[in-house]
Amino acid sequence: MSGKGFLDTNVLVYAQDAGAPDRQRRSREVIAQLASSGDGALSTQVMQEVFVAATRKLGVPPRAAKAIIKTFEVFEIVQVS
């Protein structure tokens, strides 16, 4: 994974947090940059953590959280074993 930017759970959760607009904007910029360059990666564990944080802490409905997770397909997904 040399040269890849590994997306942390917090960056992905901040991108959904309308309560912190500056942090949300910056997180979305980082995510968009890694998506457009093809240099982003994340793990299955991070995807699970984002789902839990979005539904429990931010109140995102489970179906909407699943749709958010689906957008991560543009990144390299690393399976945790």
N, CA and C atoms as an extended XYZ file, in Angstrom:
243
Properties=species:S:1:pos:R:3:atomname:S:1:resname:S:1:resid:I:1 pbc="F F F"
N         0.809       -1.194        0.000 N   MET     1
C         0.000        0.000        0.000 CA  MET     1
C         0.850        1.254        0.000 C   MET     1
N         2.035        1.166       -0.454 N   SER     2
C         2.917        2.326       -0.493 CA  SER     2
C         2.287        3.432       -1.329 C   SER     2
N         2.320        4.661       -0.796 N   GLY     3
C         1.765        5.790       -1.520 CA  GLY     3
C         0.275        5.982       -1.320 C   GLY     3
N        -0.366        5.108       -0.591 N   LYS     4
C        -1.805        5.220       -0.347 CA  LYS     4
C        -2.058        6.049        0.901 C   LYS     4
N        -3.183        6.726        0.908 N   GLY     5
C        -3.639        7.438        2.096 CA  GLY     5
C        -4.707        6.603        2.767 C   GLY     5
N        -4.422        6.138        3.983 N   PHE     6
C        -5.366        5.288        4.696 CA  PHE     6
C        -6.376        6.164        5.424 C   PHE     6
N        -7.639        5.996        5.090 N   LEU     7
C        -8.694        6.794        5.699 CA  LEU     7
C        -9.043        6.250        7.078 C   LEU     7
N        -8.979        7.121        8.045 N   ASP     8
C        -9.288        6.797        9.431 CA  ASP     8
C       -10.796        6.938        9.668 C   ASP     8
N       -11.291        6.212       10.641 N   THR     9
C       -12.702        6.286       10.997 CA  THR     9
C       -13.140        7.725       11.256 C   THR     9
N       -12.351        8.460       12.021 N   ASN    10
C       -12.739        9.827       12.383 CA  ASN    10
C       -12.931       10.717       11.169 C   ASN    10
N       -12.067       10.611       10.190 N   VAL    11
C       -12.197       11.445        8.986 CA  VAL    11
C       -13.524       11.157        8.298 C   VAL    11
N       -13.868        9.893        8.199 N   LEU    12
C       -15.110        9.518        7.522 CA  LEU    12
C       -16.345        9.911        8.324 C   LEU    12
N       -16.262        9.834        9.638 N   VAL    13
C       -17.390       10.243       10.488 CA  VAL    13
C       -17.533       11.761       10.469 C   VAL    13
N       -16.416       12.482       10.568 N   TYR    14
C       -16.484       13.951       10.530 CA  TYR    14
C       -17.148       14.436        9.246 C   TYR    14
N       -16.975       13.731        8.168 N   ALA    15
C       -17.570       14.118        6.885 CA  ALA    15
C       -19.097       14.085        6.944 C   ALA    15
N       -19.655       13.376        7.913 N   GLN    16
C       -21.109       13.281        8.064 CA  GLN    16
C       -21.643       14.174        9.179 C   GLN    16
N       -20.761       14.826        9.917 N   ASP    17
C       -21.152       15.582       11.107 CA  ASP    17
C       -21.467       17.042       10.778 C   ASP    17
N       -22.741       17.319       10.561 N   ALA    18
C       -23.170       18.687       10.250 CA  ALA    18
C       -23.014       19.621       11.447 C   ALA    18
N       -22.815       19.064       12.635 N   GLY    19
C       -22.642       19.871       13.832 CA  GLY    19
C       -21.270       20.522       13.939 C   GLY    19
N       -20.353       20.111       13.075 N   ALA    20
C       -18.998       20.683       13.060 CA  ALA    20
C       -18.647       21.003       11.607 C   ALA    20
N       -19.215       22.088       11.072 N   PRO    21
C       -19.090       22.371        9.638 CA  PRO    21
C       -17.660       22.531        9.119 C   PRO    21
N       -16.764       23.137        9.889 N   ASP    22
C       -15.385       23.295        9.418 CA  ASP    22
C       -14.693       21.936        9.295 C   ASP    22
N       -14.877       21.120       10.309 N   ARG    23
C       -14.285       19.786       10.288 CA  ARG    23
C       -14.923       18.937        9.175 C   ARG    23
N       -16.225       19.084        8.993 N   GLN    24
C       -16.925       18.357        7.939 CA  GLN    24
C       -16.376       18.733        6.566 C   GLN    24
N       -16.218       20.037        6.334 N   ARG    25
C       -15.711       20.512        5.042 CA  ARG    25
C       -14.317       19.969        4.767 C   ARG    25
N       -13.430       20.077        5.744 N   ARG    26
C       -12.048       19.616        5.566 CA  ARG    26
C       -11.998       18.107        5.345 C   ARG    26
N       -12.792       17.366        6.081 N   SER    27
C       -12.831       15.912        5.900 CA  SER    27
C       -13.304       15.551        4.498 C   SER    27
N       -14.322       16.240        4.044 N   ARG    28
C       -14.838       15.968        2.694 CA  ARG    28
C       -13.806       16.314        1.620 C   ARG    28
N       -13.024       17.358        1.851 N   GLU    29
C       -11.964       17.708        0.907 CA  GLU    29
C       -10.919       16.589        0.827 C   GLU    29
N       -10.504       16.082        1.966 N   VAL    30
C        -9.512       15.001        2.008 CA  VAL    30
C       -10.059       13.758        1.309 C   VAL    30
N       -11.290       13.404        1.610 N   ILE    31
C       -11.915       12.218        1.012 CA  ILE    31
C       -12.013       12.389       -0.502 C   ILE    31
N       -12.457       13.559       -0.950 N   ALA    32
C       -12.595       13.804       -2.395 CA  ALA    32
C       -11.247       13.737       -3.094 C   ALA    32
N       -10.216       14.282       -2.459 N   GLN    33
C        -8.880       14.257       -3.057 CA  GLN    33
C        -8.383       12.816       -3.210 C   GLN    33
N        -8.550       12.011       -2.177 N   LEU    34
C        -8.099       10.617       -2.250 CA  LEU    34
C        -8.944        9.806       -3.226 C   LEU    34
N       -10.217       10.121       -3.323 N   ALA    35
C       -11.080        9.413       -4.278 CA  ALA    35
C       -10.696        9.755       -5.712 C   ALA    35
N       -10.447       11.027       -5.985 N   SER    36
C       -10.133       11.422       -7.358 CA  SER    36
C        -8.748       10.969       -7.798 C   SER    36
N        -7.820       10.876       -6.843 N   SER    37
C        -6.463       10.446       -7.198 CA  SER    37
C        -6.321        8.927       -7.248 C   SER    37
N        -7.290        8.229       -6.645 N   GLY    38
C        -7.190        6.769       -6.580 CA  GLY    38
C        -6.212        6.292       -5.519 C   GLY    38
N        -5.814        7.192       -4.630 N   ASP    39
C        -4.806        6.868       -3.616 CA  ASP    39
C        -5.387        6.580       -2.234 C   ASP    39
N        -6.694        6.398       -2.138 N   GLY    40
C        -7.312        6.154       -0.840 CA  GLY    40
C        -7.487        4.677       -0.546 C   GLY    40
N        -7.377        4.341        0.725 N   ALA    41
C        -7.592        2.967        1.188 CA  ALA    41
C        -8.233        3.023        2.562 C   ALA    41
N        -8.995        1.994        2.875 N   LEU    42
C        -9.558        1.844        4.201 CA  LEU    42
C        -9.806        0.378        4.464 C   LEU    42
N       -10.032        0.053        5.718 N   SER    43
C       -10.220       -1.352        6.078 CA  SER    43
C       -11.692       -1.647        6.320 C   SER    43
N       -11.997       -2.948        6.322 N   THR    44
C       -13.350       -3.375        6.646 CA  THR    44
C       -13.695       -2.970        8.079 C   THR    44
N       -12.707       -2.964        8.950 N   GLN    45
C       -12.942       -2.543       10.333 CA  GLN    45
C       -13.366       -1.078       10.388 C   GLN    45
N       -12.711       -0.226        9.609 N   VAL    46
C       -13.070        1.189        9.568 CA  VAL    46
C       -14.504        1.339        9.060 C   VAL    46
N       -14.882        0.558        8.065 N   MET    47
C       -16.243        0.632        7.539 CA  MET    47
C       -17.260        0.287        8.623 C   MET    47
N       -16.980       -0.734        9.406 N   GLN    48
C       -17.869       -1.124       10.495 CA  GLN    48
C       -17.953       -0.018       11.551 C   GLN    48
N       -16.819        0.556       11.889 N   GLU    49
C       -16.780        1.626       12.889 CA  GLU    49
C       -17.550        2.858       12.419 C   GLU    49
N       -17.452        3.177       11.144 N   VAL    50
C       -18.184        4.325       10.593 CA  VAL    50
C       -19.684        4.075       10.692 C   VAL    50
N       -20.114        2.878       10.360 N   PHE    51
C       -21.540        2.550       10.439 CA  PHE    51
C       -22.050        2.740       11.865 C   PHE    51
N       -21.318        2.193       12.829 N   VAL    52
C       -21.731        2.288       14.238 CA  VAL    52
C       -21.750        3.751       14.694 C   VAL    52
N       -20.707        4.498       14.403 N   ALA    53
C       -20.648        5.903       14.828 CA  ALA    53
C       -21.741        6.730       14.166 C   ALA    53
N       -21.965        6.506       12.898 N   ALA    54
C       -22.984        7.281       12.184 CA  ALA    54
C       -24.379        7.009       12.739 C   ALA    54
N       -24.686        5.758       12.994 N   THR    55
C       -26.028        5.428       13.465 CA  THR    55
C       -26.226        5.761       14.941 C   THR    55
N       -25.209        5.525       15.761 N   ARG    56
C       -25.374        5.733       17.205 CA  ARG    56
C       -25.081        7.158       17.648 C   ARG    56
N       -24.029        7.755       17.129 N   LYS    57
C       -23.629        9.088       17.597 CA  LYS    57
C       -24.255       10.221       16.798 C   LYS    57
N       -24.399       10.011       15.481 N   LEU    58
C       -24.929       11.083       14.640 CA  LEU    58
C       -26.408       10.914       14.321 C   LEU    58
N       -26.980        9.770       14.676 N   GLY    59
C       -28.406        9.545       14.434 CA  GLY    59
C       -28.771        9.294       12.985 C   GLY    59
N       -27.811        8.861       12.186 N   VAL    60
C       -28.079        8.548       10.784 CA  VAL    60
C       -28.883        7.249       10.734 C   VAL    60
N       -29.986        7.214        9.992 N   PRO    61
C       -30.747        5.968        9.879 CA  PRO    61
C       -29.874        4.855        9.268 C   PRO    61
N       -30.053        3.617        9.718 N   PRO    62
C       -29.215        2.517        9.223 CA  PRO    62
C       -29.168        2.399        7.695 C   PRO    62
N       -30.279        2.579        7.038 N   ARG    63
C       -30.302        2.475        5.575 CA  ARG    63
C       -29.445        3.571        4.935 C   ARG    63
N       -29.496        4.773        5.487 N   ALA    64
C       -28.678        5.880        4.981 CA  ALA    64
C       -27.202        5.629        5.273 C   ALA    64
N       -26.905        5.072        6.457 N   ALA    65
C       -25.513        4.745        6.794 CA  ALA    65
C       -24.971        3.690        5.845 C   ALA    65
N       -25.794        2.738        5.483 N   LYS    66
C       -25.377        1.703        4.527 CA  LYS    66
C       -25.055        2.345        3.174 C   LYS    66
N       -25.842        3.318        2.766 N   ALA    67
C       -25.588        4.019        1.500 CA  ALA    67
C       -24.274        4.790        1.560 C   ALA    67
N       -23.978        5.370        2.719 N   ILE    68
C       -22.704        6.078        2.894 CA  ILE    68
C       -21.548        5.088        2.728 C   ILE    68
N       -21.657        3.945        3.387 N   ILE    69
C       -20.617        2.911        3.316 CA  ILE    69
C       -20.423        2.461        1.866 C   ILE    69
N       -21.508        2.374        1.124 N   LYS    70
C       -21.437        1.941       -0.283 CA  LYS    70
C       -20.567        2.887       -1.106 C   LYS    70
N       -20.529        4.159       -0.756 N   THR    71
C       -19.727        5.117       -1.523 CA  THR    71
C       -18.228        4.862       -1.350 C   THR    71
N       -17.852        4.075       -0.342 N   PHE    72
C       -16.446        3.779       -0.098 CA  PHE    72
C       -15.862        2.803       -1.118 C   PHE    72
N       -16.698        2.286       -2.012 N   GLU    73
C       -16.217        1.338       -3.022 CA  GLU    73
C       -15.158        1.938       -3.941 C   GLU    73
N       -15.054        3.262       -3.974 N   VAL    74
C       -14.057        3.907       -4.821 CA  VAL    74
C       -12.640        3.736       -4.256 C   VAL    74
N       -12.538        3.329       -3.001 N   PHE    75
C       -11.253        3.165       -2.347 CA  PHE    75
C       -10.809        1.708       -2.327 C   PHE    75
N        -9.524        1.514       -2.158 N   GLU    76
C        -9.014        0.154       -1.939 CA  GLU    76
C        -9.513       -0.292       -0.564 C   GLU    76
N       -10.137       -1.458       -0.521 N   ILE    77
C       -10.666       -1.993        0.733 CA  ILE    77
C        -9.726       -3.105        1.207 C   ILE    77
N        -9.211       -2.931        2.413 N   VAL    78
C        -8.305       -3.907        3.011 CA  VAL    78
C        -9.085       -4.721        4.019 C   VAL    78
N        -9.126       -6.034        3.809 N   GLN    79
C        -9.845       -6.899        4.744 CA  GLN    79
C        -8.985       -7.188        5.964 C   GLN    79
N        -9.603       -7.037        7.112 N   VAL    80
C        -8.929       -7.352        8.364 CA  VAL    80
C        -9.086       -8.840        8.614 C   VAL    80
N        -7.968       -9.489        8.874 N   SER    81
C        -8.048      -10.935        9.123 CA  SER    81
C        -7.389      -11.287       10.441 C   SER    81
